[in-house]
CSV table of C-alpha atoms in Angstrom, one decimal:
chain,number,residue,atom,x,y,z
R,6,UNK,CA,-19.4,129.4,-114.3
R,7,UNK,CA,-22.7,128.9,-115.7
R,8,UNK,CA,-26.2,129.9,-114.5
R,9,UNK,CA,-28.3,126.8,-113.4
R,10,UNK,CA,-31.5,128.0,-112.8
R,11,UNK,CA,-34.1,131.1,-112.0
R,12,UNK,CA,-34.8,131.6,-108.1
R,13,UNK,CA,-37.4,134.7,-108.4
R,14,UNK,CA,-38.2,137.2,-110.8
R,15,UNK,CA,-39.4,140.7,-109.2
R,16,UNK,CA,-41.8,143.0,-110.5
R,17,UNK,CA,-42.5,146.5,-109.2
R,18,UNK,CA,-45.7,147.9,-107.4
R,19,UNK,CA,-46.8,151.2,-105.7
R,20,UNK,CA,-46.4,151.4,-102.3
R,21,UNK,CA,-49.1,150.5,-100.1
R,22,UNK,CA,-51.1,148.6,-102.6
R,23,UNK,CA,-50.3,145.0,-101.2
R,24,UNK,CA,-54.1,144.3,-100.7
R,25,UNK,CA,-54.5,144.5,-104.8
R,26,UNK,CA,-51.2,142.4,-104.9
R,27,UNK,CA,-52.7,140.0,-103.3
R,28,UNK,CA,-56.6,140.1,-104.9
R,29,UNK,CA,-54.5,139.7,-108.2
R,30,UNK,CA,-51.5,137.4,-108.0
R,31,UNK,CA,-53.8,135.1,-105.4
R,32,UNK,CA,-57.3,135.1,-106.6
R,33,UNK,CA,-56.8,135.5,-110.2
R,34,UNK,CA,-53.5,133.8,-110.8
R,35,UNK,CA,-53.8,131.1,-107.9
R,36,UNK,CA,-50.2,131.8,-106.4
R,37,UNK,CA,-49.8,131.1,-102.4
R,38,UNK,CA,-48.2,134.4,-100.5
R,39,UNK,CA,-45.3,133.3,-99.1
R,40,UNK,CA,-43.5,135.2,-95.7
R,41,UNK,CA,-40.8,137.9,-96.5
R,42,UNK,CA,-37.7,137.4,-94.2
R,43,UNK,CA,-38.3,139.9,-91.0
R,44,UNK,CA,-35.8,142.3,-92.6
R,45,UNK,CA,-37.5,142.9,-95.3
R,46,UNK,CA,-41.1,143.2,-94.6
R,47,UNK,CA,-40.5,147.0,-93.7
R,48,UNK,CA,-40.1,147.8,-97.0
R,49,UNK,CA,-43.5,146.7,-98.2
R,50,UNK,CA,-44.6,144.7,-101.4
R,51,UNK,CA,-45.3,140.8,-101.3
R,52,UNK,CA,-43.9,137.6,-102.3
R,53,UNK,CA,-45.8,134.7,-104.2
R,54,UNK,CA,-45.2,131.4,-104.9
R,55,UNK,CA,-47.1,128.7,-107.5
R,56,UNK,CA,-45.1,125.4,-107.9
R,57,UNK,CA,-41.5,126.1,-108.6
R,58,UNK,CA,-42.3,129.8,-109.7
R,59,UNK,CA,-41.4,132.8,-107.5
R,60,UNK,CA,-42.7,135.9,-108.1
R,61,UNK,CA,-41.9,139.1,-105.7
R,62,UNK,CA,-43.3,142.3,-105.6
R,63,UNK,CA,-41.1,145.1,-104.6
R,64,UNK,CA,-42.5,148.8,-103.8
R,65,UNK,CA,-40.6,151.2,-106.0
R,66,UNK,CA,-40.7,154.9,-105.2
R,67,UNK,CA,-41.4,156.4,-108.4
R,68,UNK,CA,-43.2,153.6,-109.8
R,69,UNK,CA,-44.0,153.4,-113.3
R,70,UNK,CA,-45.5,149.6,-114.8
R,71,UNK,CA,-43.2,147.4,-117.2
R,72,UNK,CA,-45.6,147.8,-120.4
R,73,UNK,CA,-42.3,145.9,-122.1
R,74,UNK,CA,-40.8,144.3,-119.9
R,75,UNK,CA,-42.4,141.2,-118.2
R,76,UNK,CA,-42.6,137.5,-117.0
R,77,UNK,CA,-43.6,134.6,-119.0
R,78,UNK,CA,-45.5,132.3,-117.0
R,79,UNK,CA,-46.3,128.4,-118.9
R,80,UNK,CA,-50.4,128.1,-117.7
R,81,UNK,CA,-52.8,125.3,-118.1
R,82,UNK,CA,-56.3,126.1,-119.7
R,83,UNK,CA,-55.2,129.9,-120.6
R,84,UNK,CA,-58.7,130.7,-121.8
R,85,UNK,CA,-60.7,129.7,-118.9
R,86,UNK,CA,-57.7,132.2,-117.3
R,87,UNK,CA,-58.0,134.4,-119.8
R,88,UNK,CA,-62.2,134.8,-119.0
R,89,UNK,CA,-61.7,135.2,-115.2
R,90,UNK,CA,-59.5,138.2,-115.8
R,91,UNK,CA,-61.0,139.5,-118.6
R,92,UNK,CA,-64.4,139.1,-116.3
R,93,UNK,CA,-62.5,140.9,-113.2
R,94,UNK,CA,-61.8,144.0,-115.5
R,95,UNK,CA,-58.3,143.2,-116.0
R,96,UNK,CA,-56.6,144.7,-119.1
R,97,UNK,CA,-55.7,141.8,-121.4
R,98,UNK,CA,-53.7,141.4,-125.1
R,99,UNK,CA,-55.0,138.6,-127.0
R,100,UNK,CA,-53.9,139.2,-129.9
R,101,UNK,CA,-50.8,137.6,-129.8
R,102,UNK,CA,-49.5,134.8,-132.6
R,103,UNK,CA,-49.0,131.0,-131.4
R,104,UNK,CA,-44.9,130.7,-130.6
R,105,UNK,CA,-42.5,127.5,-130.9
R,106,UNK,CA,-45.8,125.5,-130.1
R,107,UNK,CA,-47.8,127.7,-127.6
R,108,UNK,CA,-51.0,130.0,-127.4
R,109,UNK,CA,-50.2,133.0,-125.6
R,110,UNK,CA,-51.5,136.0,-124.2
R,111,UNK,CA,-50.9,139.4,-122.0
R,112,UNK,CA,-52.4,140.6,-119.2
R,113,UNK,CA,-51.6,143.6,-117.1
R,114,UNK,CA,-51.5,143.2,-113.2
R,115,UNK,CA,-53.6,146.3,-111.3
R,116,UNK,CA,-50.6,148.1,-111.8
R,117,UNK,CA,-50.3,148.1,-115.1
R,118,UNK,CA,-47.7,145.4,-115.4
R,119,UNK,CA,-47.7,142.7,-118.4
R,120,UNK,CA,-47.3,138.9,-118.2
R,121,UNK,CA,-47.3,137.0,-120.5
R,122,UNK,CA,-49.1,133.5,-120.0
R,123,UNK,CA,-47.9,130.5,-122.4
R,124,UNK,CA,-50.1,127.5,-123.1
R,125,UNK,CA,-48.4,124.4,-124.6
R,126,UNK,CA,-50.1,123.6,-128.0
R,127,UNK,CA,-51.6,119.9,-128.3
């Protein structure tokens, strides 16, 4: 047995904050909502998708952000992303080191969340 790949990674939200989901993860991050299967729409939250990356929002109950826990997403141009946030009013951590060969950063969804983005160096 052996794992071959990732199919999602999920991320917690508050409930009935979609609409900020969606502001963030679409206008600021440039992912495309995708359709939750009928089964699960009742239970709120949102799914994304940007290339082969899925990324799915789940409403917790007692929702507290992942200030340690996070995603790592590999970006092109992180400082022009890095402005638009930062210009939004997004909360952002730029004062992380270069790691095996990428610039990197944090920023913190409107629920307090981090991701990490990753930049390839030259």
């Amino acid at each position: 047995m052996k794992i071959l790949s990732v199919d999602h990674i999920q991320i917690a939200m508050p409930s009935g904050e979609e609409e900020k989901a969606r502001s963030f993860y679409i206008s600021m991050l440039g992912f495309t909502e995708i359709p939750k299967p009928i089964e699960l729409v009742k239970r709120g939250g949102a799914w994304f998708q940007s290339e082969n990356v899925q990324l799915h929002l789940g409403v917790e109950a007692d929702f507290r952000p992942a200030r340690k826990a996070h995603p790592a997403f590999i970006v092109e141009d992180l400082e022009t992303l890095l402005v638009k946030v930062q210009r939004a009013g997004y909360e952002t951590d730029t004062s992380q080191p270069a790691l095996d060969g990428y610039k990197r950063a944090h920023i913190f969804d409107p629920f307090g969340n981090r991701i990490e983005l990753m930049e390839k160096l030259g």
